[in-house]
Amino acid sequence: MSAKQEAEDWAAIVRRYGERHDLAYEPIGGINPVDAPVALCVGGVNRLTGQLDDGFWGSCCDADEKEVGGLFGKAVLPTALLAKAHMPDLAQVVPAFNVESLEGAEHVAQRFSRKVEFESIDFNKRFWATVPKEYDPVKLRELFSPGFLAWVTTMSGEIDFGVNDRQLWFLWRLRERSEGELKAAIHNAGQLFKRLQGEMDESGLHTYPPGPWHAGLEPFPQS
């Protein structure tokens, strides 16, 4: 199969998934009109927007694309899937953080970030967690309960996640470009979203109910 055909087949898989789940599909994700909520995955290829999974509203698109194929059949194909959701309530607790999988990657501490160690040995072995140097790492340690840390380590596949620009992001590295992988990526992103909301609820922190505002489709309700 040519790379161009692979790209067309993958786009068809994503489009059909969107049709079955009442999601907006765009070959390339645009931006929202002036005075509308901020869009997610702007410019992302094969963007889906809406209620991606039960109780999880957001957008997802292709990520970490690479060019493959020969001289007469080149195409750009994704090696990962990126899902995002607006979470200003979470960003108030920890404005920015990154959790990166250590699988197949070598991480070097940067002078602009602080590595965060947790009490879970299994979590520390699998993930590299950081916050910007100006933020207190204790906030992230307090947010991630022992139950959450244990749950994250049960996720299959190679994943990264974090908060940036008041948005929760989740990166799933594709083992294959199939409907099963698309569904697994979206489902795990939704589980992460709900788990983090649960962590905040248990800590008595304000959270918004899941809704289209998390996908940038409507303004957040007045609290």
XYZ file of C-alpha atoms in Angstrom:
223
model
C 0.000 0.000 0.000
C 1.316 3.463 -0.883
C 1.851 6.146 1.728
C -0.758 8.310 0.008
C -3.304 5.501 0.264
C -2.430 5.004 3.945
C -3.091 8.703 4.586
C -6.430 8.528 2.778
C -7.454 5.391 4.670
C -6.564 6.969 8.017
C -8.536 10.125 7.205
C -11.514 7.928 6.295
C -11.254 6.072 9.624
C -11.283 9.340 11.586
C -14.110 10.822 9.503
C -16.312 7.729 9.918
C -15.649 7.709 13.670
C -16.775 11.317 13.815
C -19.948 10.564 11.869
C -20.895 7.659 14.153
C -20.313 9.680 17.326
C -21.848 12.985 16.187
C -18.510 14.810 16.144
C -17.450 17.658 13.884
C -14.753 16.454 11.478
C -12.356 18.814 9.697
C -9.488 17.736 7.415
C -7.536 20.639 8.936
C -8.822 22.279 12.093
C -9.528 25.977 11.740
C -9.962 28.670 14.352
C -13.210 29.905 15.845
C -14.751 33.232 14.769
C -14.011 36.443 16.642
C -15.690 36.655 20.079
C -16.217 32.855 20.173
C -14.500 30.491 22.636
C -10.906 29.549 21.817
C -10.551 26.584 19.448
C -8.557 23.464 20.289
C -6.014 21.674 18.083
C -5.817 24.679 15.749
C -4.337 23.612 12.413
C -4.418 19.952 13.400
C -4.996 17.427 10.619
C -8.075 15.173 10.891
C -9.559 17.171 13.762
C -12.574 15.863 15.667
C -14.452 18.151 18.066
C -17.323 17.460 20.453
C -18.068 14.824 23.059
C -15.200 12.521 22.149
C -15.990 9.949 24.835
C -18.659 9.573 27.496
C -18.390 12.700 29.656
C -15.292 13.933 27.820
C -15.609 16.999 25.588
C -12.651 18.279 23.587
C -10.775 17.997 20.304
C -8.285 15.537 18.907
C -6.062 15.520 15.834
C -3.028 13.899 14.240
C 0.322 14.549 15.916
C 4.050 13.926 15.435
C 3.590 13.525 11.691
C 6.378 12.238 9.474
C 6.799 12.127 5.716
C 6.945 8.632 4.275
C 6.877 7.047 0.831
C 8.887 7.220 -2.369
C 9.412 9.915 -4.941
C 6.005 9.466 -6.576
C 3.953 8.557 -3.518
C 4.965 10.666 -0.545
C 2.510 11.507 2.216
C 2.546 12.835 5.764
C 1.305 10.313 8.316
C 0.742 10.665 12.077
C 2.682 8.656 14.630
C 0.568 9.915 17.532
C -2.829 11.357 18.411
C -3.240 14.571 20.413
C -6.386 15.259 22.471
C -7.101 18.546 24.253
C -9.760 19.992 26.552
C -10.185 23.428 28.095
C -9.658 23.066 31.883
C -9.279 26.506 33.485
C -10.265 25.010 36.852
C -7.323 22.585 36.751
C -5.001 25.341 35.502
C -5.823 27.392 38.608
C -4.386 24.587 40.759
C -1.342 23.806 38.592
C -0.940 26.385 35.775
C 1.470 24.205 33.797
C 3.034 20.761 34.011
C 4.346 18.010 31.749
C 4.313 14.263 32.321
C 6.302 12.416 29.678
C 6.691 8.700 29.140
C 10.226 7.409 29.592
C 9.609 4.571 27.136
C 11.911 4.846 24.167
C 13.109 8.339 25.111
C 16.016 9.925 26.922
C 15.194 12.949 29.037
C 17.587 15.643 30.146
C 16.673 18.061 32.933
C 16.270 21.588 31.621
C 17.237 24.663 33.569
C 13.790 26.181 32.991
C 11.873 23.332 34.638
C 11.799 21.375 37.874
C 11.562 17.611 37.981
C 8.816 16.387 40.309
C 9.306 13.138 42.209
C 6.334 11.228 43.619
C 6.009 8.600 46.322
C 5.071 6.019 43.686
C 8.222 4.198 42.551
C 6.354 2.702 39.602
C 5.212 6.143 38.434
C 8.718 7.608 38.734
C 10.170 4.712 36.742
C 7.712 5.179 33.887
C 7.240 8.957 33.717
C 9.281 12.152 33.835
C 7.174 14.903 35.454
C 8.176 18.575 35.429
C 6.773 22.006 36.236
C 8.163 25.388 35.098
C 10.879 26.652 37.397
C 8.667 29.454 38.744
C 5.953 27.026 39.944
C 5.836 25.089 43.181
C 6.173 21.324 42.533
C 4.311 20.620 45.783
C 1.030 21.629 44.090
C 1.430 18.836 41.563
C 2.344 16.304 44.248
C -0.768 17.286 46.185
C -2.979 16.998 43.079
C -1.862 13.454 42.186
C -3.190 11.094 44.854
C -1.679 7.601 45.342
C -4.740 6.165 43.609
C -4.257 8.396 40.578
C -0.552 7.565 40.313
C -1.321 3.847 40.478
C -4.039 4.181 37.835
C -1.830 6.072 35.361
C 0.796 3.328 35.460
C -1.840 0.794 34.317
C -2.349 2.639 31.016
C -1.117 0.654 28.051
C 0.939 2.314 25.378
C 3.292 5.273 25.417
C 1.595 8.451 26.640
C 2.374 12.037 27.631
C 0.028 14.547 29.251
C -0.016 17.909 30.964
C -1.513 21.381 31.203
C -0.554 24.358 29.055
C -2.458 27.558 28.207
C -5.302 26.447 30.531
C -5.753 23.307 28.423
C -5.302 19.671 29.362
C -3.436 17.805 26.633
C -2.931 14.079 26.137
C -0.598 12.477 23.584
C -1.039 8.831 22.594
C 1.648 7.273 20.382
C -0.007 5.149 17.744
C 1.014 1.510 17.524
C -0.944 1.310 14.279
C -3.292 3.574 12.357
C -6.580 1.790 12.986
C -10.023 2.478 14.381
C -9.122 0.448 17.465
C -6.118 2.696 18.176
C -8.182 5.839 17.586
C -10.834 4.593 20.001
C -8.222 3.595 22.608
C -6.515 6.988 22.434
C -9.769 8.912 22.827
C -11.035 6.654 25.613
C -7.811 6.952 27.617
C -7.792 10.727 27.155
C -11.354 10.789 28.496
C -10.414 8.640 31.471
C -7.543 10.990 32.298
C -9.868 13.998 32.073
C -12.398 12.385 34.438
C -9.723 11.165 36.853
C -8.220 14.636 37.176
C -11.659 16.127 37.737
C -12.193 13.508 40.429
C -8.873 14.438 42.062
C -9.994 18.059 42.286
C -13.451 17.130 43.589
C -11.926 15.016 46.355
C -9.723 17.971 47.317
C -12.758 20.253 47.537
C -11.678 22.336 44.555
C -14.111 24.001 42.157
C -14.744 22.102 38.906
C -17.021 22.766 35.945
C -19.436 20.011 34.921
C -18.390 18.244 31.697
C -19.885 20.019 28.702
C -19.318 21.655 25.318
C -17.346 24.483 26.989
C -14.499 22.004 27.477
C -14.409 21.613 23.670
C -14.528 25.362 22.946
C -18.045 25.088 21.540
C -19.737 27.282 24.171
C -18.587 29.732 26.868
C -18.064 28.269 30.328
C -21.137 28.613 32.576
C -21.091 31.375 35.157
C -19.920 29.970 38.487
